[in-house]
Amino acid sequence: MTREPRGLGKGVRALLGEIPNADQLRKPVGYVNKEIVGTRGRQENTADILRIPVDMIEPNPFQPRSAFDEEALQELAASIRTLGLIQPVTVRRITDDRYQIISGERRYKACRLAGMSTIPAYIRDANDQGMLEMAIVENVQRENLDPIELALSYQRLLDECSLTQDQLADRVGKKRATVANTIRLLKLPAKVQHDIKVGLLSAGHAKAILSVDDPETQEQLCDLVIRDGLSVRELESIVRKLQVSHGGLGKKPARPAGSQQLTDDYYRLLDRMGKYFTSEISLRRNASGKGVMTIRFSSDEEVSNFVKALEDKQF
C-alpha cells in the first residue's frame, strides 16, 4: 500500500511558513625548457619533469571533480599564456605513447584552452586503485572542491580503496570527526545537496540542517535559507525553536550522568553500521561498560541488506 507523504505538522509550518519562490533562486550545477617525452627513451619512475604532447594525454576516468568552472578555466588559461604552467600535472604511463592524468585535470584543460602543444608533467607508474587514491587525496589536499564533491571523494576512498575512516583521516591530514561530519552531508536530501554544491548553502548551514532528522523539514529549512538569506546563526536559532516546539525534532539526547567517552572500537562499530542504515544510530555506555545501542531504519530493504551482509560475513 502506498503511503501518503507525511506532513510537517502545524507547529513546524507555523515557524517555517510556506516558501513558494525558493526554486526560482536556484541555479543548475555547473569542476621550457624540458625534454619532450620519449627523446631519451623510456624513463621509469622519473621524478623529473618532461613535456608531453597534449594529444598523448587522456583525462582521468576516476576524476572526483564532476564539473569545472568555465570562467575560472579561461582565467587560468590566460595566466598560463603569460606565465606558463607553474605546477606540472601528474600522469601515469599507459603505453609508450599514451598517458593518463592522475592529478591536474583542471590544469590540463586550461593548457588546451591556452593552445599549448606540450604540457609539463611528472610521470608515475600506478595501478588503478593506487591511481584512484592518489588522485582523490591530491585533489582533497590541493583543489577547492565544494563540500559535496569533498564528501563524495571521502566516500569513494572508503568504498573503492577499502579505507577505514581513521586511515582516511590520516591520508588527508584531517581529524576523524571532520571527515565523519563531511561524509554526513551525503545523508541530506538531493535538493539540499544540490544547493550546497552550487553555493546557495554553506557547510555551516548544512551542519545546522543535519541536526534535524526529518527530510521534508530539512528541505523546508533549505528553502528558507535561500529565500531569506539567513545566516548560519539565524538558521541555528530557528532549528532550536523547532526542537522545542516539535518535541525535540532531530535533537540529540543529553549525555546522562555517569556516561563515558566512547573508545575507537565503538566508533568503528558505528561506521560499519552506518553503511547499512541511513538514519542516525545512537550508542551510550556507562563506566562499567554497559550501554544501549539504538538503530533506526527507514525501510525493510535496509534491514535485509544488513542481514545479508552478516550472513555473507561482509560486516
Tab-separated table of C-alpha atoms in Angstrom:
chain	number	residue	atom	x	y	z
A	1	MET	CA	0.000	0.000	0.000
A	2	THR	CA	1.363	3.420	-0.975
A	3	ARG	CA	1.763	5.799	1.917
A	4	GLU	CA	0.663	9.405	1.683
A	5	PRO	CA	3.518	11.919	2.075
A	6	ARG	CA	3.959	12.814	5.696
A	7	GLY	CA	3.290	16.427	6.597
A	8	LEU	CA	5.422	18.597	8.802
A	9	GLY	CA	2.722	19.415	11.314
A	10	LYS	CA	1.158	22.753	12.155
A	11	GLY	CA	3.857	23.643	14.656
A	12	VAL	CA	6.636	23.305	12.121
A	13	ARG	CA	4.762	25.080	9.322
A	14	ALA	CA	3.891	27.922	11.703
A	15	LEU	CA	7.591	28.537	12.225
A	16	LEU	CA	8.773	27.986	8.659
A	17	GLY	CA	5.770	29.181	6.687
A	18	GLU	CA	5.224	28.499	3.004
A	19	ILE	CA	8.208	29.164	0.736
A	20	PRO	CA	6.784	29.227	-2.806
A	21	ASN	CA	9.532	31.044	-4.705
A	22	ALA	CA	12.721	29.416	-3.424
A	23	ASP	CA	13.150	27.245	-6.517
A	24	GLN	CA	13.327	30.372	-8.679
A	25	LEU	CA	16.530	31.346	-6.867
A	26	ARG	CA	18.281	28.063	-7.664
A	27	LYS	CA	20.777	27.604	-10.481
A	28	PRO	CA	21.903	24.403	-12.231
A	29	VAL	CA	25.025	22.604	-11.106
A	30	GLY	CA	27.844	23.695	-13.381
A	31	TYR	CA	34.563	21.423	-11.969
A	32	VAL	CA	60.670	25.081	-21.068
A	33	ASN	CA	62.982	24.046	-21.058
A	34	LYS	CA	62.424	20.367	-20.515
A	35	GLU	CA	62.814	17.442	-22.821
A	36	ILE	CA	59.836	16.135	-24.736
A	37	VAL	CA	58.854	12.681	-23.558
A	38	GLY	CA	60.483	9.857	-25.488
A	39	THR	CA	63.615	11.739	-26.565
A	40	ARG	CA	65.773	9.759	-24.106
A	41	GLY	CA	63.844	6.524	-24.460
A	42	ARG	CA	61.522	5.171	-21.796
A	43	GLN	CA	62.075	6.677	-18.321
A	44	GLU	CA	60.724	4.628	-15.448
A	45	ASN	CA	59.559	6.230	-12.191
A	46	THR	CA	61.160	9.541	-13.119
A	47	ALA	CA	60.996	12.411	-10.635
A	48	ASP	CA	61.985	14.855	-13.371
A	49	ILE	CA	59.581	16.999	-15.354
A	50	LEU	CA	59.101	16.123	-19.029
A	51	ARG	CA	56.987	17.777	-21.694
A	52	ILE	CA	54.250	15.545	-23.119
A	53	PRO	CA	52.331	16.361	-26.328
A	54	VAL	CA	48.725	17.149	-25.412
A	55	ASP	CA	47.398	14.586	-27.901
A	56	MET	CA	49.194	11.813	-25.983
A	57	ILE	CA	47.327	12.615	-22.741
A	58	GLU	CA	43.817	11.440	-21.865
A	59	PRO	CA	41.609	12.512	-18.910
A	60	ASN	CA	41.397	10.539	-15.696
A	61	PRO	CA	38.250	8.325	-15.545
A	62	PHE	CA	38.500	8.399	-11.743
A	63	GLN	CA	38.419	12.217	-11.581
A	64	PRO	CA	36.468	13.120	-8.404
A	65	ARG	CA	35.644	16.640	-9.623
A	66	SER	CA	32.427	16.376	-11.634
A	67	ALA	CA	32.347	19.925	-13.083
A	68	PHE	CA	34.843	22.665	-13.939
A	69	ASP	CA	34.077	26.382	-13.826
A	70	GLU	CA	34.476	27.639	-17.411
A	71	GLU	CA	35.286	31.209	-16.429
A	72	ALA	CA	37.929	30.020	-13.949
A	73	LEU	CA	39.386	27.775	-16.678
A	74	GLN	CA	39.574	30.747	-19.044
A	75	GLU	CA	41.294	32.834	-16.365
A	76	LEU	CA	43.783	30.030	-15.698
A	77	ALA	CA	44.393	29.644	-19.449
A	78	ALA	CA	45.141	33.383	-19.715
A	79	SER	CA	47.608	33.082	-16.823
A	80	ILE	CA	49.277	30.080	-18.479
A	81	ARG	CA	49.676	32.027	-21.738
A	82	THR	CA	51.522	34.738	-19.804
A	83	LEU	CA	53.455	32.800	-17.161
A	84	GLY	CA	53.473	29.185	-18.348
A	85	LEU	CA	52.233	26.290	-16.222
A	86	ILE	CA	53.623	26.805	-12.717
A	87	GLN	CA	52.598	23.408	-11.326
A	88	PRO	CA	53.053	20.421	-13.683
A	89	VAL	CA	50.331	17.801	-13.976
A	90	THR	CA	50.959	14.218	-12.854
A	91	VAL	CA	50.287	11.357	-15.261
A	92	ARG	CA	50.712	7.605	-15.430
A	93	ARG	CA	52.073	5.800	-18.443
A	94	ILE	CA	49.568	3.513	-20.208
A	95	THR	CA	51.752	2.686	-23.236
A	96	ASP	CA	54.951	4.206	-24.611
A	97	ASP	CA	52.922	6.930	-26.321
A	98	ARG	CA	49.781	7.223	-24.153
A	99	TYR	CA	49.442	8.827	-20.722
A	100	GLN	CA	46.528	9.255	-18.319
A	101	ILE	CA	46.114	12.072	-15.816
A	102	ILE	CA	46.479	11.202	-12.137
A	103	SER	CA	46.052	14.765	-10.890
A	104	GLY	CA	45.793	18.176	-12.504
A	105	GLU	CA	42.894	17.735	-14.945
A	106	ARG	CA	41.864	21.362	-14.477
A	107	ARG	CA	45.393	22.489	-15.408
A	108	TYR	CA	45.345	20.101	-18.384
A	109	LYS	CA	42.067	21.567	-19.673
A	110	ALA	CA	43.386	25.115	-19.220
A	111	CYS	CA	46.583	24.236	-21.121
A	112	ARG	CA	44.485	23.019	-24.048
A	113	LEU	CA	42.472	26.256	-23.964
A	114	ALA	CA	45.761	28.197	-23.928
A	115	GLY	CA	46.826	26.415	-27.117
A	116	MET	CA	49.842	24.637	-25.645
A	117	SER	CA	51.178	21.787	-27.765
A	118	THR	CA	53.055	20.117	-24.896
A	119	ILE	CA	52.358	20.030	-21.157
A	120	PRO	CA	54.964	19.793	-18.343
A	121	ALA	CA	54.283	16.618	-16.346
A	122	TYR	CA	55.579	14.251	-13.722
A	123	ILE	CA	55.286	10.591	-14.720
A	124	ARG	CA	54.320	7.893	-12.236
A	125	ASP	CA	53.562	4.217	-12.597
A	126	ALA	CA	50.416	3.293	-10.665
A	127	ASN	CA	47.737	0.622	-10.758
A	128	ASP	CA	44.084	1.647	-10.921
A	129	GLN	CA	43.425	1.590	-7.169
A	130	GLY	CA	46.690	3.336	-6.365
A	131	MET	CA	45.910	5.871	-9.047
A	132	LEU	CA	42.418	6.469	-7.693
A	133	GLU	CA	43.701	7.001	-4.165
A	134	MET	CA	46.465	9.353	-5.292
A	135	ALA	CA	44.080	11.341	-7.486
A	136	ILE	CA	41.459	11.799	-4.792
A	137	VAL	CA	43.890	12.538	-1.961
A	138	GLU	CA	45.768	15.039	-4.127
A	139	ASN	CA	42.510	16.757	-5.083
A	140	VAL	CA	41.299	16.842	-1.487
A	141	GLN	CA	44.558	18.425	-0.336
A	142	ARG	CA	45.119	20.895	-3.164
A	143	GLU	CA	41.899	21.609	-5.047
A	144	ASN	CA	38.986	23.768	-4.000
A	145	LEU	CA	36.341	21.053	-4.037
A	146	ASP	CA	32.856	22.044	-2.977
A	147	PRO	CA	31.601	20.290	0.214
A	148	ILE	CA	29.579	17.678	-1.689
A	149	GLU	CA	32.462	16.822	-4.018
A	150	LEU	CA	34.661	16.532	-0.941
A	151	ALA	CA	32.151	14.225	0.764
A	152	LEU	CA	31.878	12.082	-2.377
A	153	SER	CA	35.665	11.911	-2.601
A	154	TYR	CA	35.885	10.740	1.019
A	155	GLN	CA	33.165	8.151	0.396
A	156	ARG	CA	34.983	6.815	-2.671
A	157	LEU	CA	38.157	6.392	-0.634
A	158	LEU	CA	36.163	4.391	1.920
A	159	ASP	CA	34.294	2.266	-0.614
A	160	GLU	CA	36.694	1.822	-3.510
A	161	CYS	CA	40.045	1.902	-1.707
A	162	SER	CA	38.810	-0.056	1.348
A	163	LEU	CA	39.994	2.553	3.831
A	164	THR	CA	38.612	2.986	7.326
A	165	GLN	CA	37.679	6.472	8.494
A	166	ASP	CA	40.802	6.517	10.683
A	167	GLN	CA	43.001	5.655	7.675
A	168	LEU	CA	41.167	8.191	5.537
A	169	ALA	CA	41.664	10.939	8.114
A	170	ASP	CA	45.375	10.099	8.211
A	171	ARG	CA	45.638	10.178	4.380
A	172	VAL	CA	44.033	13.607	4.009
A	173	GLY	CA	45.522	15.133	7.169
A	174	LYS	CA	42.182	15.862	8.838
A	175	LYS	CA	40.680	14.961	12.188
A	176	ARG	CA	38.488	11.895	12.129
A	177	ALA	CA	35.469	13.886	13.351
A	178	THR	CA	35.928	16.376	10.484
A	179	VAL	CA	35.941	13.547	7.946
A	180	ALA	CA	32.858	11.933	9.514
A	181	ASN	CA	30.922	15.219	9.534
A	182	THR	CA	31.769	15.841	5.871
A	183	ILE	CA	30.548	12.383	4.845
A	184	ARG	CA	27.276	13.003	6.723
A	185	LEU	CA	26.384	15.605	4.058
A	186	LEU	CA	25.572	12.694	1.740
A	187	LYS	CA	22.653	11.768	4.015
A	188	LEU	CA	20.886	15.046	3.157
A	189	PRO	CA	18.098	15.108	0.530
A	190	ALA	CA	19.229	15.569	-3.071
A	191	LYS	CA	17.803	19.118	-3.241
A	192	VAL	CA	19.791	20.189	-0.188
A	193	GLN	CA	22.969	18.580	-1.536
A	194	HIS	CA	22.455	20.465	-4.823
A	195	ASP	CA	22.148	23.796	-3.020
A	196	ILE	CA	25.323	23.138	-1.025
A	197	LYS	CA	27.150	22.196	-4.223
A	198	VAL	CA	26.251	25.379	-6.103
A	199	GLY	CA	26.991	27.601	-3.102
A	200	LEU	CA	23.482	28.558	-2.004
A	201	LEU	CA	24.148	26.926	1.381
A	202	SER	CA	27.400	26.864	3.335
A	203	ALA	CA	28.854	23.942	5.262
A	204	GLY	CA	27.715	25.744	8.429
A	205	HIS	CA	24.125	25.822	7.166
A	206	ALA	CA	24.375	22.135	6.307
A	207	LYS	CA	25.579	21.280	9.807
A	208	ALA	CA	22.561	23.063	11.314
A	209	ILE	CA	20.163	21.308	8.928
A	210	LEU	CA	21.705	17.922	9.765
A	211	SER	CA	20.632	18.387	13.387
A	212	VAL	CA	17.064	17.793	12.144
A	213	ASP	CA	16.211	14.219	11.123
A	214	ASP	CA	13.079	14.733	9.023
A	215	PRO	CA	13.973	15.084	5.283
A	216	GLU	CA	10.943	17.256	4.486
A	217	THR	CA	11.826	19.655	7.279
A	218	GLN	CA	15.431	19.701	6.043
A	219	GLU	CA	14.216	20.793	2.600
A	220	GLN	CA	11.939	23.449	4.133
A	221	LEU	CA	14.880	24.842	6.119
A	222	CYS	CA	16.985	24.856	2.972
A	223	ASP	CA	14.305	26.819	1.091
A	224	LEU	CA	14.014	29.262	3.971
A	225	VAL	CA	17.763	29.996	3.940
A	226	ILE	CA	17.682	30.634	0.180
A	227	ARG	CA	14.578	32.823	0.257
A	228	ASP	CA	15.526	34.954	3.263
A	229	GLY	CA	19.335	34.843	3.032
A	230	LEU	CA	19.619	33.543	6.590
A	231	SER	CA	22.985	33.442	8.320
A	232	VAL	CA	24.139	30.251	9.994
A	233	ARG	CA	23.377	31.746	13.408
A	234	GLU	CA	19.846	32.700	12.355
A	235	LEU	CA	19.252	29.209	10.994
A	236	GLU	CA	20.530	27.628	14.212
A	237	SER	CA	18.086	29.772	16.172
A	238	ILE	CA	15.183	28.526	14.029
A	239	VAL	CA	16.306	24.914	14.444
A	240	ARG	CA	16.371	25.328	18.220
A	241	LYS	CA	12.792	26.666	18.128
A	242	LEU	CA	11.764	23.682	16.012
A	243	GLN	CA	13.293	21.288	18.500
A	244	VAL	CA	11.408	22.881	21.369
A	245	SER	CA	8.048	23.249	19.586
A	246	HIS	CA	8.111	19.842	17.901
A	247	GLY	CA	9.167	17.627	20.770
A	248	GLY	CA	12.902	17.772	20.232
A	249	LEU	CA	12.815	17.161	16.461
A	250	GLY	CA	16.253	15.941	15.481
A	251	LYS	CA	17.755	16.943	18.811
A	252	LYS	CA	20.438	14.667	20.205
A	253	PRO	CA	19.712	13.452	23.734
A	254	ALA	CA	21.763	14.934	26.524
A	255	ARG	CA	24.507	12.702	27.879
A	256	PRO	CA	23.274	11.069	31.091
A	257	ALA	CA	25.184	11.328	34.331
A	258	GLY	CA	27.948	8.775	34.556
A	259	SER	CA	28.202	8.259	30.772
A	260	GLN	CA	31.683	7.783	29.344
A	261	GLN	CA	33.527	8.906	26.223
A	262	LEU	CA	33.343	6.183	23.593
A	263	THR	CA	36.543	4.441	22.507
A	264	ASP	CA	37.680	3.927	18.912
A	265	ASP	CA	36.136	0.419	18.881
A	266	TYR	CA	32.672	1.915	19.321
A	267	TYR	CA	33.259	4.457	16.564
A	268	ARG	CA	34.394	1.696	14.200
A	269	LEU	CA	31.201	-0.197	15.018
A	270	LEU	CA	29.091	2.889	14.281
A	271	ASP	CA	30.964	3.372	10.989
A	272	ARG	CA	30.174	-0.182	9.927
A	273	MET	CA	26.524	0.079	10.919
A	274	GLY	CA	26.204	3.438	9.157
A	275	LYS	CA	26.893	1.777	5.792
A	276	TYR	CA	23.573	-0.065	6.027
A	277	PHE	CA	21.251	2.399	7.813
A	278	THR	CA	20.611	5.962	6.642
A	279	SER	CA	19.036	7.144	9.921
A	280	GLU	CA	21.008	8.123	12.986
A	281	ILE	CA	22.432	5.359	15.190
A	282	SER	CA	22.964	6.194	18.855
A	283	LEU	CA	25.191	4.393	21.314
A	284	ARG	CA	25.749	5.090	25.007
A	285	ARG	CA	27.754	3.276	27.662
A	286	ASN	CA	28.449	3.789	31.353
A	287	ALA	CA	31.634	3.462	33.366
A	288	SER	CA	31.169	-0.298	33.840
A	289	GLY	CA	30.883	-0.945	30.083
A	290	LYS	CA	27.116	-1.444	29.997
A	291	GLY	CA	25.125	0.514	27.467
A	292	VAL	CA	22.435	0.819	24.845
A	293	MET	CA	22.584	0.983	21.049
A	294	THR	CA	19.546	2.289	19.140
A	295	ILE	CA	19.231	1.619	15.414
A	296	ARG	CA	16.539	3.397	13.414
A	297	PHE	CA	15.813	2.021	9.958
A	298	SER	CA	13.847	3.666	7.152
A	299	SER	CA	12.905	0.599	5.084
A	300	ASP	CA	12.749	-3.191	5.038
A	301	GLU	CA	15.485	-3.099	2.399
A	302	GLU	CA	17.973	-1.618	4.858
A	303	VAL	CA	17.335	-4.458	7.300
A	304	SER	CA	17.558	-7.065	4.525
A	305	ASN	CA	20.882	-5.655	3.286
A	306	PHE	CA	22.252	-5.671	6.822
A	307	VAL	CA	21.166	-9.275	7.438
A	308	LYS	CA	22.654	-10.360	4.100
A	309	ALA	CA	25.968	-8.716	4.994
A	310	LEU	CA	26.009	-10.616	8.293
A	311	GLU	CA	25.213	-13.903	6.597
A	312	ASP	CA	27.848	-13.331	3.925
A	313	LYS	CA	30.341	-12.327	6.644
A	314	GLN	CA	30.866	-8.949	4.964
A	315	PHE	CA	30.001	-6.874	8.014
